[in-house]
JSON list of C-alpha atoms in Angstrom, two decimals:
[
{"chain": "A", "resi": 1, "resn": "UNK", "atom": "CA", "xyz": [22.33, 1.68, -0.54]},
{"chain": "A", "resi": 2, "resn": "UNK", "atom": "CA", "xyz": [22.70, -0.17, 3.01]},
{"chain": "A", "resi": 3, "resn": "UNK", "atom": "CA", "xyz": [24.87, -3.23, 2.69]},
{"chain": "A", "resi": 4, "resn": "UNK", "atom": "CA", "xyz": [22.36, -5.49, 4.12]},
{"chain": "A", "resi": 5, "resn": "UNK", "atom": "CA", "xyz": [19.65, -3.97, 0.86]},
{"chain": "A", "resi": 6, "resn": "UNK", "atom": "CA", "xyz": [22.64, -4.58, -1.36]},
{"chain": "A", "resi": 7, "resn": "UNK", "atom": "CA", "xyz": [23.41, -7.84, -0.17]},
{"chain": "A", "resi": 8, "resn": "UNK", "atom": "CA", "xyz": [19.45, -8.96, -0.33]},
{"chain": "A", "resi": 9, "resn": "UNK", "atom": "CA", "xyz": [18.92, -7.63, -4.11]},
{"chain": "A", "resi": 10, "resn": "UNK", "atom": "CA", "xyz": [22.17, -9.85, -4.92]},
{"chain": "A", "resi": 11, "resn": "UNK", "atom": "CA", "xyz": [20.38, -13.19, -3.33]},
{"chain": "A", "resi": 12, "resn": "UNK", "atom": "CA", "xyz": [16.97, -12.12, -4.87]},
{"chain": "A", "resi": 13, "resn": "UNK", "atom": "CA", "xyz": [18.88, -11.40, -8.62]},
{"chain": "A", "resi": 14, "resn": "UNK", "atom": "CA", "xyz": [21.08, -14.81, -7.95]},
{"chain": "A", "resi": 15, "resn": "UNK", "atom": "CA", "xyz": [17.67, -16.82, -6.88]},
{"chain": "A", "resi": 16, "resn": "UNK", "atom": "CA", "xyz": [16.38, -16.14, -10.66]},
{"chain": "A", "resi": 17, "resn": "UNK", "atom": "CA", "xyz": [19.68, -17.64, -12.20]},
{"chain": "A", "resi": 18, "resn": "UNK", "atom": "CA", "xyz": [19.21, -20.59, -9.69]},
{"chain": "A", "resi": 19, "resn": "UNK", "atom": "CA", "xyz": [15.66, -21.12, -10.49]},
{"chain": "A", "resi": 20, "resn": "UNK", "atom": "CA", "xyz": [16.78, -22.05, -14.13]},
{"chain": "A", "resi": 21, "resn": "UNK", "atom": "CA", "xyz": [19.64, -24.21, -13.51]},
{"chain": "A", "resi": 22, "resn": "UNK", "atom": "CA", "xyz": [17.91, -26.05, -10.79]},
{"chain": "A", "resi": 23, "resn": "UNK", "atom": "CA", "xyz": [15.48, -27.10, -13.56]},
{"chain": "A", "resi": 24, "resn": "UNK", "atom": "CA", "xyz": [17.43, -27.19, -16.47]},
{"chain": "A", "resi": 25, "resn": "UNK", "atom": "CA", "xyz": [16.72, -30.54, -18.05]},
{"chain": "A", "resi": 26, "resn": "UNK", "atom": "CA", "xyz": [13.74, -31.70, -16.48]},
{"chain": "A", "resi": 27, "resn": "UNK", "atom": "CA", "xyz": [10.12, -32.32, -17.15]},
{"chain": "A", "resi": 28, "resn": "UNK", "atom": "CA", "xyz": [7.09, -31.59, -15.66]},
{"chain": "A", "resi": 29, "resn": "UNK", "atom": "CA", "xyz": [6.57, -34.58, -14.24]},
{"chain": "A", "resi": 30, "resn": "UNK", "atom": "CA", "xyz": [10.10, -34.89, -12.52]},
{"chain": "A", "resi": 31, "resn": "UNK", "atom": "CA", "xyz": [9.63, -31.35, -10.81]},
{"chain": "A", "resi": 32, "resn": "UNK", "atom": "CA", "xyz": [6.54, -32.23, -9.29]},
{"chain": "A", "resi": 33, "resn": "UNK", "atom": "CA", "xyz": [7.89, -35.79, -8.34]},
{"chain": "A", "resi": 34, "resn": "UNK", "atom": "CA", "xyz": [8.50, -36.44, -4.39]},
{"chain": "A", "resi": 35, "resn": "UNK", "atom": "CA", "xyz": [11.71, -38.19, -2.98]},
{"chain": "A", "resi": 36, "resn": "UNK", "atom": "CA", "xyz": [9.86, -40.05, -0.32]},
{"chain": "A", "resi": 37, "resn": "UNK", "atom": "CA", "xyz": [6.40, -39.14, 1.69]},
{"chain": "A", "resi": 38, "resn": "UNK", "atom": "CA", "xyz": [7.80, -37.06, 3.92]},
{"chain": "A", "resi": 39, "resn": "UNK", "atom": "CA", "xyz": [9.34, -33.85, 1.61]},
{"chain": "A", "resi": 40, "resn": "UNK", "atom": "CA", "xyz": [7.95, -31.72, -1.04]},
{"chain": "A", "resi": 41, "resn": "UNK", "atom": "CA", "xyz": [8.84, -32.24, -4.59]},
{"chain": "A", "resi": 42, "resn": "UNK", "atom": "CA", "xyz": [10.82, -29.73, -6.23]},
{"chain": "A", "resi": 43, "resn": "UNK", "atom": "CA", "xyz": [7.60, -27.65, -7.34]},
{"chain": "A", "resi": 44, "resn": "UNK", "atom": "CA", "xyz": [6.12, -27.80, -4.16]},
{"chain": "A", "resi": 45, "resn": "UNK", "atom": "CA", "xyz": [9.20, -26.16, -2.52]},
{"chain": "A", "resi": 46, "resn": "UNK", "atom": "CA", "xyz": [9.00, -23.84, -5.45]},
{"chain": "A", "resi": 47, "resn": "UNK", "atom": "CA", "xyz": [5.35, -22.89, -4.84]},
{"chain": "A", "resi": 48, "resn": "UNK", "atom": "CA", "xyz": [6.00, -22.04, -0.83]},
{"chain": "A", "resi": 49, "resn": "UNK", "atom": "CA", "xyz": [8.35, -19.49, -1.89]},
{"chain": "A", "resi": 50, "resn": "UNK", "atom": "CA", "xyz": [6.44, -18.16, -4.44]},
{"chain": "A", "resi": 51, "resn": "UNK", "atom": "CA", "xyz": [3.41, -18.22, -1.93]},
{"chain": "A", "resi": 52, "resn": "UNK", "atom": "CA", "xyz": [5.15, -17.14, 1.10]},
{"chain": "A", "resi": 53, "resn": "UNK", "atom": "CA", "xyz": [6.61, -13.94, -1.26]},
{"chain": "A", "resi": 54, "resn": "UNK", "atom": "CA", "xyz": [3.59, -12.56, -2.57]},
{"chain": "A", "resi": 55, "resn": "UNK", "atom": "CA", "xyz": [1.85, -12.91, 0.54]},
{"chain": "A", "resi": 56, "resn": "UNK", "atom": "CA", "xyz": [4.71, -11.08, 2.53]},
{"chain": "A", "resi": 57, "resn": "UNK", "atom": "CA", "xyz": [4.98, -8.06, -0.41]},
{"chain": "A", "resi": 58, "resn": "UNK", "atom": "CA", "xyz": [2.20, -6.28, 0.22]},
{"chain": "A", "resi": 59, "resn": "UNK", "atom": "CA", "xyz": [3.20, -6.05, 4.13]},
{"chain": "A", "resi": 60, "resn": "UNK", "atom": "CA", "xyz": [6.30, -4.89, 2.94]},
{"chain": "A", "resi": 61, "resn": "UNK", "atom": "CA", "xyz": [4.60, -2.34, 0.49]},
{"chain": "A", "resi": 62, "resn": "UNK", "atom": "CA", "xyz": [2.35, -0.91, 2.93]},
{"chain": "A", "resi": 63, "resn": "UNK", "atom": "CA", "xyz": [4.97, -0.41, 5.37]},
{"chain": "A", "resi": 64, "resn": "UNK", "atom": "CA", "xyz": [7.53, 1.24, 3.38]},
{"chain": "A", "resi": 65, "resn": "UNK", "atom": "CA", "xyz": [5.10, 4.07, 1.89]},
{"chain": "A", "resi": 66, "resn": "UNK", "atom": "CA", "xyz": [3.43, 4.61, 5.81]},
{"chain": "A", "resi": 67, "resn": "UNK", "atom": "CA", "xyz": [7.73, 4.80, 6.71]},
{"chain": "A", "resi": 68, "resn": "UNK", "atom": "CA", "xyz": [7.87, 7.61, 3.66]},
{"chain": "A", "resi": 69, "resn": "UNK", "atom": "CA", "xyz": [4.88, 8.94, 5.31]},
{"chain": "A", "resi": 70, "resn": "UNK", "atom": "CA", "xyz": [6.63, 9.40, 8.37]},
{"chain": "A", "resi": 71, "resn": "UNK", "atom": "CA", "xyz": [9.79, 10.42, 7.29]},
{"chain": "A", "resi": 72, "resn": "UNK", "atom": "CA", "xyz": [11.65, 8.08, 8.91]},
{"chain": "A", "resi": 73, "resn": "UNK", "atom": "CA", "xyz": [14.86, 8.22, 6.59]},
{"chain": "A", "resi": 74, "resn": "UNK", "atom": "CA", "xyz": [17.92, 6.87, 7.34]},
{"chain": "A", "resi": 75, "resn": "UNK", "atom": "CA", "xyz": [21.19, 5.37, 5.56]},
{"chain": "A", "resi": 76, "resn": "UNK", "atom": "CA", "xyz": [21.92, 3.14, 8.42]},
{"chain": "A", "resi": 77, "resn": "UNK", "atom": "CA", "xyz": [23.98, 1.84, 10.16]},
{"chain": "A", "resi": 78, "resn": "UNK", "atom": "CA", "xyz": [21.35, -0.70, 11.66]},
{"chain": "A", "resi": 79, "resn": "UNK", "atom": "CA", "xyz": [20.88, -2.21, 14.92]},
{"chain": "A", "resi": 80, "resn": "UNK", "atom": "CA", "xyz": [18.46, -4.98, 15.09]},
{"chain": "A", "resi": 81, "resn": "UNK", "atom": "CA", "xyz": [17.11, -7.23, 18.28]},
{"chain": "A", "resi": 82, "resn": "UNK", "atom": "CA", "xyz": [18.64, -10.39, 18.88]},
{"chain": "A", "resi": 83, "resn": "UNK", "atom": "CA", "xyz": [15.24, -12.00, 18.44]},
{"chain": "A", "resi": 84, "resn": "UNK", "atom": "CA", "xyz": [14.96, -10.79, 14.93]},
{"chain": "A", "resi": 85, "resn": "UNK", "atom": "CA", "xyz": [18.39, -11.41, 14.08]},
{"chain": "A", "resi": 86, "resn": "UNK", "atom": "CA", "xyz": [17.61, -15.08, 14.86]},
{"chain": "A", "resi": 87, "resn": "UNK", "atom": "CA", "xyz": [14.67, -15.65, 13.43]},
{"chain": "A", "resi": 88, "resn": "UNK", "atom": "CA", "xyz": [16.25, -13.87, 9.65]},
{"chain": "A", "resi": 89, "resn": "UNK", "atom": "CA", "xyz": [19.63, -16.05, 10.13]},
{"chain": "A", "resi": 90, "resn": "UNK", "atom": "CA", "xyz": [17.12, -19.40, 11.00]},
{"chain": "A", "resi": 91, "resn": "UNK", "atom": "CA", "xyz": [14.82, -18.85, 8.12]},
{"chain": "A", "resi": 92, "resn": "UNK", "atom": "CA", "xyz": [18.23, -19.22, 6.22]},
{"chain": "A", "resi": 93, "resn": "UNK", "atom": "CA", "xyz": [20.36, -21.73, 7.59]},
{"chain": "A", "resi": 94, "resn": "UNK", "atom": "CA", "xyz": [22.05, -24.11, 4.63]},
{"chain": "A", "resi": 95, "resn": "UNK", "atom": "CA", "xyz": [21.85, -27.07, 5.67]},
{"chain": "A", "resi": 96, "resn": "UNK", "atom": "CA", "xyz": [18.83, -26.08, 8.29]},
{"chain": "A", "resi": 97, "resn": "UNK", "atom": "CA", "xyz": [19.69, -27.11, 11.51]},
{"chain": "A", "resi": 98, "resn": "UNK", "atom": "CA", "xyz": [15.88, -27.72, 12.72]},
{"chain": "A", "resi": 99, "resn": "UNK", "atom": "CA", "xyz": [13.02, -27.68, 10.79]},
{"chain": "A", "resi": 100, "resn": "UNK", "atom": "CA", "xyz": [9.88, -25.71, 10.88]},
{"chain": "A", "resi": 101, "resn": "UNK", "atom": "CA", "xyz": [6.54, -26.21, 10.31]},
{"chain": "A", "resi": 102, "resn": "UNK", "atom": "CA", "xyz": [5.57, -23.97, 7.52]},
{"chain": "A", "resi": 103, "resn": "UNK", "atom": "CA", "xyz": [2.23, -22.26, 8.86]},
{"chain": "A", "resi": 104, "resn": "UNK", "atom": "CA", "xyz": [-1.12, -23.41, 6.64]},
{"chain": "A", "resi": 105, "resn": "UNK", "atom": "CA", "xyz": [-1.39, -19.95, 5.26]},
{"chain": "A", "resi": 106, "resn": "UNK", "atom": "CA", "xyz": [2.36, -21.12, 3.13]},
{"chain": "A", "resi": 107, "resn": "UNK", "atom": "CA", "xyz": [1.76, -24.77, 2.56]},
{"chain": "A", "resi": 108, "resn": "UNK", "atom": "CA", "xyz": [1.63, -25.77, -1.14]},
{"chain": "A", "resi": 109, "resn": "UNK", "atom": "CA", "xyz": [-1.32, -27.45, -2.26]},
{"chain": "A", "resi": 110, "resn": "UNK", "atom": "CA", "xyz": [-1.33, -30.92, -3.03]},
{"chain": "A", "resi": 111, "resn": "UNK", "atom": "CA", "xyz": [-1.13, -31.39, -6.45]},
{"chain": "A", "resi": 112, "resn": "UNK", "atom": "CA", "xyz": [1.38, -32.64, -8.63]},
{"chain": "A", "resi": 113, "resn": "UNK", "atom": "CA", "xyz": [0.39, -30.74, -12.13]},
{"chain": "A", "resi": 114, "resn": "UNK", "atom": "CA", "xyz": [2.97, -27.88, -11.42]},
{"chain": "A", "resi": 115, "resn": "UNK", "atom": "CA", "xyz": [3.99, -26.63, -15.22]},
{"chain": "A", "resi": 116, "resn": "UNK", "atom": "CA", "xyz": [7.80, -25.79, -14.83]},
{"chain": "A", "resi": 117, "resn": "UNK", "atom": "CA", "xyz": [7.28, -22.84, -16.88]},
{"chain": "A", "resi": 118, "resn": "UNK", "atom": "CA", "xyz": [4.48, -21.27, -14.84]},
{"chain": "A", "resi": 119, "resn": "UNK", "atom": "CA", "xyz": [6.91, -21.95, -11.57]},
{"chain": "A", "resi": 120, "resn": "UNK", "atom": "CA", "xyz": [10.08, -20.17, -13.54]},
{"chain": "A", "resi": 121, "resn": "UNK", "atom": "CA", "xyz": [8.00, -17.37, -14.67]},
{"chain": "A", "resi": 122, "resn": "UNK", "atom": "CA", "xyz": [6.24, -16.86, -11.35]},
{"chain": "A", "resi": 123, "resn": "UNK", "atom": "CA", "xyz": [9.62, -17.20, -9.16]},
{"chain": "A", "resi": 124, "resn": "UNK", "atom": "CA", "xyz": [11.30, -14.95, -11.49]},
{"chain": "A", "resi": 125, "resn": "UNK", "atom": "CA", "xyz": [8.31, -12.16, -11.08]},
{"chain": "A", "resi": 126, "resn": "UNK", "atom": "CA", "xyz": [8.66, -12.85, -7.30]},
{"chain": "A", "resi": 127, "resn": "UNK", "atom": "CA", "xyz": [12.09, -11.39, -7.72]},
{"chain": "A", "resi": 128, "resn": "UNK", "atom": "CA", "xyz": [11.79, -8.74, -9.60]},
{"chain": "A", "resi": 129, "resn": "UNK", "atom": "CA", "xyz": [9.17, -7.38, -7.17]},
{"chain": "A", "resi": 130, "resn": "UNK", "atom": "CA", "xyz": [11.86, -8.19, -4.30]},
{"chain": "A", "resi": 131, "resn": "UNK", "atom": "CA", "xyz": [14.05, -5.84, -6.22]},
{"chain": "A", "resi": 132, "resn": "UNK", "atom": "CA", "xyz": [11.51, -3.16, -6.46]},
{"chain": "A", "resi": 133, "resn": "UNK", "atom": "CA", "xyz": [10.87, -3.02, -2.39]},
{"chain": "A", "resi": 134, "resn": "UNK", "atom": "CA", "xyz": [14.23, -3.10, -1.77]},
{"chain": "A", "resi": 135, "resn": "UNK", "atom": "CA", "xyz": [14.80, -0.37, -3.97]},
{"chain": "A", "resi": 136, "resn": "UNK", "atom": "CA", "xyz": [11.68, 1.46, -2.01]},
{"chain": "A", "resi": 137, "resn": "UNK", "atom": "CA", "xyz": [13.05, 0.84, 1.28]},
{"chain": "A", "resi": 138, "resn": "UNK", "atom": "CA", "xyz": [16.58, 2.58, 0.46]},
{"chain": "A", "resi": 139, "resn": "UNK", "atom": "CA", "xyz": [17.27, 5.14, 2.28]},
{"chain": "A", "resi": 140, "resn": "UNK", "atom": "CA", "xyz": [14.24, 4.32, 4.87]},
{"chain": "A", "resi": 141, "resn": "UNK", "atom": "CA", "xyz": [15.16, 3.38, 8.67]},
{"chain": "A", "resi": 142, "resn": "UNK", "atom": "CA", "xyz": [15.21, -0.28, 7.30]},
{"chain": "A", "resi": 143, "resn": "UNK", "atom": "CA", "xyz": [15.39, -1.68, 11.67]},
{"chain": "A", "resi": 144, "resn": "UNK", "atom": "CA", "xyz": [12.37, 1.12, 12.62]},
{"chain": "A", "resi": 145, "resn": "UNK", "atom": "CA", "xyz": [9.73, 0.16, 10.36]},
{"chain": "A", "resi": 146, "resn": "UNK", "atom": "CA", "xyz": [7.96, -2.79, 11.68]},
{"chain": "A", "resi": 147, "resn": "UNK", "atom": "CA", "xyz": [6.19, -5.73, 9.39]},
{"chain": "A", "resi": 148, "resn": "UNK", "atom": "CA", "xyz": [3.79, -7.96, 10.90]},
{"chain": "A", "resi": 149, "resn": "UNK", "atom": "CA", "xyz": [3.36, -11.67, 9.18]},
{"chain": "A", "resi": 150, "resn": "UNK", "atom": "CA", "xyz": [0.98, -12.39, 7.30]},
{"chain": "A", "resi": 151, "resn": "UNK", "atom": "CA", "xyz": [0.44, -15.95, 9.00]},
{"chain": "A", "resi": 152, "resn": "UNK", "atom": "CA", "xyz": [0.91, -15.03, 12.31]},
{"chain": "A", "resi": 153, "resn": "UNK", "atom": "CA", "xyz": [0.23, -10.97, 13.29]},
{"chain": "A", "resi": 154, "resn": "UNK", "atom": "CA", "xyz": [2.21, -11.47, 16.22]},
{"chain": "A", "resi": 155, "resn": "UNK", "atom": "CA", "xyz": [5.21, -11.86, 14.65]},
{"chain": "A", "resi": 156, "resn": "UNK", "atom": "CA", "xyz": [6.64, -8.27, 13.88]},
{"chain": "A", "resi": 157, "resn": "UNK", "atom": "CA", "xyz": [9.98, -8.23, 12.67]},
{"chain": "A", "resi": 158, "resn": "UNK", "atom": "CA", "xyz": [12.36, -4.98, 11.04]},
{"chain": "A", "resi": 159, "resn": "UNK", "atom": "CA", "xyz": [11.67, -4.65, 7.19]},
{"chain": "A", "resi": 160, "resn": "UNK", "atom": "CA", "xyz": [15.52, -5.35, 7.20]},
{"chain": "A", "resi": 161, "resn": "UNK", "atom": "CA", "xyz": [15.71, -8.35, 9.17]},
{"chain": "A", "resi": 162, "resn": "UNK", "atom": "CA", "xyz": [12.15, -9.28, 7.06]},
{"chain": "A", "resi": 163, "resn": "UNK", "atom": "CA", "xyz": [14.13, -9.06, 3.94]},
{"chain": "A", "resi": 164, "resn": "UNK", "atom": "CA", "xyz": [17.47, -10.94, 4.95]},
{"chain": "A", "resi": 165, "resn": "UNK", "atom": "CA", "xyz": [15.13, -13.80, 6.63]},
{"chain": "A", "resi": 166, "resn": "UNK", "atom": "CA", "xyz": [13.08, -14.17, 3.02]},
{"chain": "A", "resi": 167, "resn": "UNK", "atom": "CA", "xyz": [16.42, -14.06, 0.98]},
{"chain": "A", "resi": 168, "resn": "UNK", "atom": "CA", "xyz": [17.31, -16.77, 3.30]},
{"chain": "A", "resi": 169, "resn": "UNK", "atom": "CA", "xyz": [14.57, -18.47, 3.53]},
{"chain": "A", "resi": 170, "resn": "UNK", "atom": "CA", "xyz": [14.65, -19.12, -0.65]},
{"chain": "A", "resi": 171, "resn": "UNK", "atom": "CA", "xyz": [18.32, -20.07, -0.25]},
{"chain": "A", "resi": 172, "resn": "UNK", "atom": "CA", "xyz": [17.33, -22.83, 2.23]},
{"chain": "A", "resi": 173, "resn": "UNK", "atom": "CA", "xyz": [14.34, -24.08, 0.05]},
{"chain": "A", "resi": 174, "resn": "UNK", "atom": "CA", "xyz": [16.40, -23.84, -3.12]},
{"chain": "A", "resi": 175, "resn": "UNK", "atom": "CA", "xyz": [18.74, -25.69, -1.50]},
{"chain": "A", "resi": 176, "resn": "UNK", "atom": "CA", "xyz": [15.86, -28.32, -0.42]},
{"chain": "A", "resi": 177, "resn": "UNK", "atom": "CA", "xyz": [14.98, -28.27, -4.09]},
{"chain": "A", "resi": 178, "resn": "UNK", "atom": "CA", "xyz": [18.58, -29.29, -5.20]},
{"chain": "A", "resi": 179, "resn": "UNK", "atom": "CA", "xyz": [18.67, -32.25, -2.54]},
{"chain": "A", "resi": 180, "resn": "UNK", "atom": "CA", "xyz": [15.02, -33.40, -4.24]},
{"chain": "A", "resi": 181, "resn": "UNK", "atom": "CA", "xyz": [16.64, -33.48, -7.67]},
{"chain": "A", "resi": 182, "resn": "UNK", "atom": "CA", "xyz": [19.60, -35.02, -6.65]},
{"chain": "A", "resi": 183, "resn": "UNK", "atom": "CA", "xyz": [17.75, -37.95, -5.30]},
{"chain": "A", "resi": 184, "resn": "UNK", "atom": "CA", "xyz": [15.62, -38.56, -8.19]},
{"chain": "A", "resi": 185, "resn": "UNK", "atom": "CA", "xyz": [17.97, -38.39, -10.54]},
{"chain": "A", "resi": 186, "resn": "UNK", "atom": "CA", "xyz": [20.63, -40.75, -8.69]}
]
């Protein structure tokens, strides 16, 4: 397996060990509690990712069998654009060093009747699925095959970089998470 695959399946197995330690101890309530008006509680971050994931997958999916299709095989090394690259490493950054707006088509509803169960259960599902396409895309030409977004078609990035970004991207909102709970419990 590529190093970048194998280093994405060890944030996406990680992410389901974090998930449960992030909340260990605390009740509904708490997890869908807001530090201030301006953040998402600790569900809601949960939710985007959980959102933003199932929403990306079947991109992902579709691409990797039409790449089969195709034969585009390869065992790598990659090369990526410098676009790409920046976009996966921003979606990532720990702390984030600017924020984005996440488009509509990813923002959590407003609600604050999240069921911490329902969240662990769903994020951990999330995961394994991660697991599953990058097991699909192993051995694939993971910087040829092209995935558009979801929220904005436009946006076509590498199934590889695609895959480091979203790893990322649940490290920075886990992160988020943490920062949520350690406010409201100081």
């Amino acid at each position: 397996m590529a190093p970048e695959l194998e280093a994405c399946l060890d944030e996406f197995k990680n992410a389901s060990h974090q998930i449960v330690e992030l909340v260990a101890g605390l009740d509904d309530e708490q997890v869908n509690q807001r530090a201030d008006d301006k953040n998402w509680s600790m569900a809601e971050c949960i939710d985007h990712l959980v959102v933003v994931g199932w929403k990306m997958i079947p991109q992902m999916d579709t691409a990797i069998i039409r790449a089969r299709g195709k034969g585009w095989s390869s065992d790598g090394p990659f090369k990526y654009g410098w676009f790409e690259k920046w976009f996966a490493a921003s979606m990532g950054q720990v702390p984030p060093r600017r924020k984005f707006r996440a488009p509509r088509l990813y923002v959590p509803p407003a609600r604050t009747d999240f069921r911490i169960s329902e969240l662990v259960d769903d994020f951990k599902a999330l995961q394994d699925k991660y697991a599953k396409v990058v097991h699909g895309a192993d051995g694939l030409d993971i910087a040829r095959i092209k995935v558009a977004s979801p929220a904005l078609r436009l946006l076509r990035l590498s199934l590889g970089q695609w895959l480091i970004g979203l790893a990322g991207h649940q490290r920075r909102h886990l992160w988020q998470a943490e920062g949520v709970k350690r406010k409201l419990l100081a």
